[in-house]
């Protein structure tokens, strides 16, 4: 099945571009960057990624009447008991580089640098259903930032099986193993 129009319910252009690559041509004839149709801002008041993804997908579906895909995601660092997790985008108010500095500061001297990205995806088809899936990508936090692709914590995340950060790897490599991709694969399987 293929949607005619699909809204990607995010205000983050980096995330939107990634979704566009991950989704490809087979899932929707047209994908729409949410801010192009409304100034809606959804407060992320959920206690889990899944709750927040569902809040966003449903709110955008209500406003537009169109099928909407939303995600909520975060970086979970083992030595920090899973922080910054749900608060990955808000742990420090500022730029991505400020949050990366915060993370490296918290991990100074830490030998165990294992971490994973987690994502929940919610697909809301108005009047029909809301589907939720989750995906993960495990790796390690580098000692210094490297690379300029991507967004968020990409410059310090080295996925398992690679020696480069997500920000150094080509986007097609990231998009073949990422938490969002893994969650999207489950979504396709659930729909089918
Ligand atoms: P939200 O899902 O928009 O609430 O934000 C999640 C935050 O987690 C982002 O702003 C990033 O800081 C971080 N994050 C989630 N996925 C990624 C990723 O693929 N690369 C880098 N950072 C990510």
Tab-separated table of C-alpha atoms and ligand atoms in Angstrom:
chain	number	residue	atom	x	y	z
A	1	UNK	CA	0.000	0.000	0.000
A	2	UNK	CA	1.128	3.558	-0.747
A	3	UNK	CA	-0.119	6.793	0.842
A	4	UNK	CA	-0.871	9.678	-1.477
A	5	UNK	CA	0.386	12.292	0.985
A	6	UNK	CA	2.297	11.738	4.215
A	7	UNK	CA	3.251	14.438	6.721
A	8	UNK	CA	6.544	14.042	8.536
A	9	UNK	CA	5.619	15.537	11.896
A	10	UNK	CA	8.874	17.191	12.877
A	11	UNK	CA	10.213	20.718	12.898
A	12	UNK	CA	13.784	19.421	12.626
A	13	UNK	CA	14.983	19.676	9.018
A	14	UNK	CA	17.842	17.234	9.642
A	15	UNK	CA	15.410	14.623	10.864
A	16	UNK	CA	13.032	15.329	7.969
A	17	UNK	CA	15.814	14.763	5.408
A	18	UNK	CA	16.731	11.509	7.074
A	19	UNK	CA	13.130	10.361	7.009
A	20	UNK	CA	12.874	11.262	3.333
A	21	UNK	CA	15.866	9.005	2.607
A	22	UNK	CA	14.672	6.188	4.840
A	23	UNK	CA	11.121	6.197	3.490
A	24	UNK	CA	12.184	6.300	-0.173
A	25	UNK	CA	9.602	6.258	-2.971
A	26	UNK	CA	7.575	3.185	-2.094
A	27	UNK	CA	5.611	4.380	0.944
A	28	UNK	CA	4.063	7.678	-0.143
A	29	UNK	CA	3.683	9.610	-3.385
A	30	UNK	CA	4.408	12.904	-1.618
A	31	UNK	CA	6.021	13.543	1.751
A	32	UNK	CA	5.504	16.882	3.429
A	33	UNK	CA	7.687	18.710	5.987
A	34	UNK	CA	5.159	19.572	8.741
A	35	UNK	CA	6.054	23.292	9.202
A	36	UNK	CA	5.121	23.850	5.554
A	37	UNK	CA	1.445	23.292	6.377
A	38	UNK	CA	1.045	24.672	9.920
A	39	UNK	CA	2.824	26.455	12.752
A	40	UNK	CA	1.557	23.840	15.194
A	41	UNK	CA	3.884	23.196	18.144
A	42	UNK	CA	3.263	20.025	20.133
A	43	UNK	CA	4.466	19.893	23.715
A	44	UNK	CA	6.366	16.680	24.445
A	45	UNK	CA	4.736	15.838	27.765
A	46	UNK	CA	4.880	12.029	27.439
A	47	UNK	CA	6.861	9.819	29.806
A	48	UNK	CA	8.193	7.633	27.002
A	49	UNK	CA	9.404	8.046	23.424
A	50	UNK	CA	6.297	6.155	22.281
A	51	UNK	CA	3.934	8.532	24.101
A	52	UNK	CA	5.638	11.580	22.636
A	53	UNK	CA	5.681	10.130	19.115
A	54	UNK	CA	1.964	9.355	19.417
A	55	UNK	CA	1.160	12.857	20.728
A	56	UNK	CA	2.925	14.429	17.739
A	57	UNK	CA	1.478	12.087	15.094
A	58	UNK	CA	-2.083	12.512	16.380
A	59	UNK	CA	-1.855	16.285	16.776
A	60	UNK	CA	-0.596	16.710	13.217
A	61	UNK	CA	-3.190	14.282	11.882
A	62	UNK	CA	-5.935	16.286	13.662
A	63	UNK	CA	-4.715	19.553	12.168
A	64	UNK	CA	-4.226	18.256	8.631
A	65	UNK	CA	-6.594	15.308	8.196
A	66	UNK	CA	-3.673	13.527	6.524
A	67	UNK	CA	-1.636	10.464	7.509
A	68	UNK	CA	1.233	11.591	9.756
A	69	UNK	CA	4.489	9.974	10.755
A	70	UNK	CA	6.220	11.217	13.915
A	71	UNK	CA	9.164	10.033	15.932
A	72	UNK	CA	10.624	10.652	19.312
A	73	UNK	CA	14.173	9.626	19.915
A	74	UNK	CA	17.150	9.998	22.177
A	75	UNK	CA	20.632	8.898	23.097
A	76	UNK	CA	20.988	6.539	26.057
A	77	UNK	CA	24.435	6.275	27.650
A	78	UNK	CA	25.023	3.237	29.839
A	79	UNK	CA	27.492	4.907	32.241
A	80	UNK	CA	24.975	7.737	32.757
A	81	UNK	CA	22.113	5.378	33.634
A	82	UNK	CA	20.463	5.988	30.272
A	83	UNK	CA	20.810	9.802	30.249
A	84	UNK	CA	20.189	12.055	28.387
A	85	UNK	CA	17.464	9.716	26.996
A	86	UNK	CA	14.083	11.373	26.686
A	87	UNK	CA	15.746	14.739	27.385
A	88	UNK	CA	18.401	14.449	24.657
A	89	UNK	CA	17.204	17.570	22.830
A	90	UNK	CA	16.672	19.591	26.041
A	91	UNK	CA	19.391	18.496	28.465
A	92	UNK	CA	21.197	21.779	27.768
A	93	UNK	CA	19.423	24.762	26.234
A	94	UNK	CA	21.619	25.846	23.336
A	95	UNK	CA	23.072	24.316	20.206
A	96	UNK	CA	23.836	20.681	19.389
A	97	UNK	CA	27.526	21.455	19.997
A	98	UNK	CA	26.711	22.562	23.574
A	99	UNK	CA	24.941	19.264	24.253
A	100	UNK	CA	27.854	17.309	22.773
A	101	UNK	CA	30.250	19.216	25.093
A	102	UNK	CA	27.990	18.462	28.046
A	103	UNK	CA	28.028	14.752	27.170
A	104	UNK	CA	31.804	14.576	26.723
A	105	UNK	CA	32.234	16.400	30.053
A	106	UNK	CA	30.010	13.879	31.836
A	107	UNK	CA	32.030	11.014	30.324
A	108	UNK	CA	35.483	12.459	31.032
A	109	UNK	CA	37.759	9.601	32.091
A	110	UNK	CA	35.019	6.997	31.579
A	111	UNK	CA	36.284	3.738	30.056
A	112	UNK	CA	32.799	2.342	29.467
A	113	UNK	CA	31.384	4.516	26.677
A	114	UNK	CA	28.636	2.209	25.449
A	115	UNK	CA	25.459	3.913	24.281
A	116	UNK	CA	22.496	3.426	22.026
A	117	UNK	CA	20.151	5.601	20.037
A	118	UNK	CA	16.488	4.756	20.558
A	119	UNK	CA	13.524	5.838	18.455
A	120	UNK	CA	9.791	5.318	18.576
A	121	UNK	CA	7.782	5.942	15.427
A	122	UNK	CA	4.068	6.638	15.376
A	123	UNK	CA	2.025	6.503	12.197
A	124	UNK	CA	-1.438	8.015	12.576
A	125	UNK	CA	-3.933	7.480	9.752
A	126	UNK	CA	-6.915	9.690	10.688
A	127	UNK	CA	-10.089	7.767	11.415
A	128	UNK	CA	-8.294	4.452	10.976
A	129	UNK	CA	-5.391	3.610	13.264
A	130	UNK	CA	-2.218	4.691	15.033
A	131	UNK	CA	0.711	2.281	14.849
A	132	UNK	CA	3.782	2.525	17.075
A	133	UNK	CA	7.131	0.775	16.698
A	134	UNK	CA	10.597	1.173	18.186
A	135	UNK	CA	14.145	0.727	16.980
A	136	UNK	CA	17.666	0.912	18.358
A	137	UNK	CA	21.239	1.401	17.192
A	138	UNK	CA	24.060	0.475	19.576
A	139	UNK	CA	27.566	1.923	19.655
A	140	UNK	CA	30.093	3.910	21.681
A	141	UNK	CA	30.677	7.567	22.499
A	142	UNK	CA	33.917	8.885	20.966
A	143	UNK	CA	36.408	10.950	22.999
A	144	UNK	CA	36.237	13.922	20.648
A	145	UNK	CA	33.691	15.074	18.049
A	146	UNK	CA	34.442	14.213	14.402
A	147	UNK	CA	32.608	14.763	11.121
A	148	UNK	CA	30.066	17.234	9.842
A	149	UNK	CA	27.142	15.165	8.532
A	150	UNK	CA	23.877	14.722	10.388
A	151	UNK	CA	22.727	16.461	13.555
A	152	UNK	CA	22.440	16.112	17.327
A	153	UNK	CA	24.988	13.715	18.805
A	154	UNK	CA	26.078	12.245	15.449
A	155	UNK	CA	29.596	13.686	15.790
A	156	UNK	CA	30.350	11.559	18.873
A	157	UNK	CA	28.419	8.353	18.157
A	158	UNK	CA	30.400	5.456	16.678
A	159	UNK	CA	27.983	2.657	15.729
A	160	UNK	CA	28.985	-0.937	16.446
A	161	UNK	CA	30.920	-2.466	13.547
A	162	UNK	CA	32.395	0.911	12.427
A	163	UNK	CA	35.315	3.094	13.441
A	164	UNK	CA	33.846	6.394	12.287
A	165	UNK	CA	31.146	8.546	13.844
A	166	UNK	CA	27.700	8.908	12.282
A	167	UNK	CA	28.785	12.419	11.282
A	168	UNK	CA	31.754	10.985	9.337
A	169	UNK	CA	29.915	8.078	7.722
A	170	UNK	CA	27.980	8.688	4.490
A	171	UNK	CA	24.281	9.248	5.154
A	172	UNK	CA	23.318	6.050	3.311
A	173	UNK	CA	25.376	4.049	5.803
A	174	UNK	CA	23.695	5.752	8.768
A	175	UNK	CA	20.313	5.264	7.148
A	176	UNK	CA	20.907	1.542	6.682
A	177	UNK	CA	21.514	0.884	10.411
A	178	UNK	CA	19.949	3.731	12.373
A	179	UNK	CA	17.394	3.501	15.169
A	180	UNK	CA	14.844	5.311	12.959
A	181	UNK	CA	15.451	2.885	10.081
A	182	UNK	CA	15.028	-0.117	12.370
A	183	UNK	CA	11.778	1.316	13.732
A	184	UNK	CA	10.587	2.099	10.185
A	185	UNK	CA	11.272	-1.483	9.038
A	186	UNK	CA	9.057	-2.715	11.873
A	187	UNK	CA	6.359	-0.254	10.825
A	188	UNK	CA	6.366	-1.611	7.278
A	189	UNK	CA	6.205	-5.169	8.597
A	190	UNK	CA	3.285	-4.240	10.897
A	191	UNK	CA	1.342	-2.600	8.050
A	192	UNK	CA	1.886	-5.581	5.793
B	1	LIG	P1	13.294	14.648	19.543
B	1	LIG	O1	13.077	13.232	19.081
B	1	LIG	O2	13.008	15.640	18.484
B	1	LIG	O3	12.672	14.934	20.857
B	1	LIG	O4	14.842	14.847	19.769
B	1	LIG	C1	15.683	13.816	20.049
B	1	LIG	C2	17.096	14.315	20.237
B	1	LIG	O5	17.900	13.143	20.380
B	1	LIG	C3	17.669	15.077	19.046
B	1	LIG	O6	17.464	16.451	19.141
B	1	LIG	C4	19.142	14.711	19.143
B	1	LIG	O7	19.768	15.505	20.113
B	1	LIG	C5	19.072	13.284	19.648
B	1	LIG	N1	19.034	12.348	18.497
B	1	LIG	C6	18.005	11.543	18.142
B	1	LIG	N2	18.308	10.859	17.025
B	1	LIG	C7	19.543	11.257	16.666
B	1	LIG	C8	20.390	10.916	15.581
B	1	LIG	O8	20.076	10.124	14.678
B	1	LIG	N3	21.577	11.528	15.567
B	1	LIG	C9	21.981	12.403	16.518
B	1	LIG	N4	21.230	12.774	17.533
B	1	LIG	C10	20.002	12.193	17.616
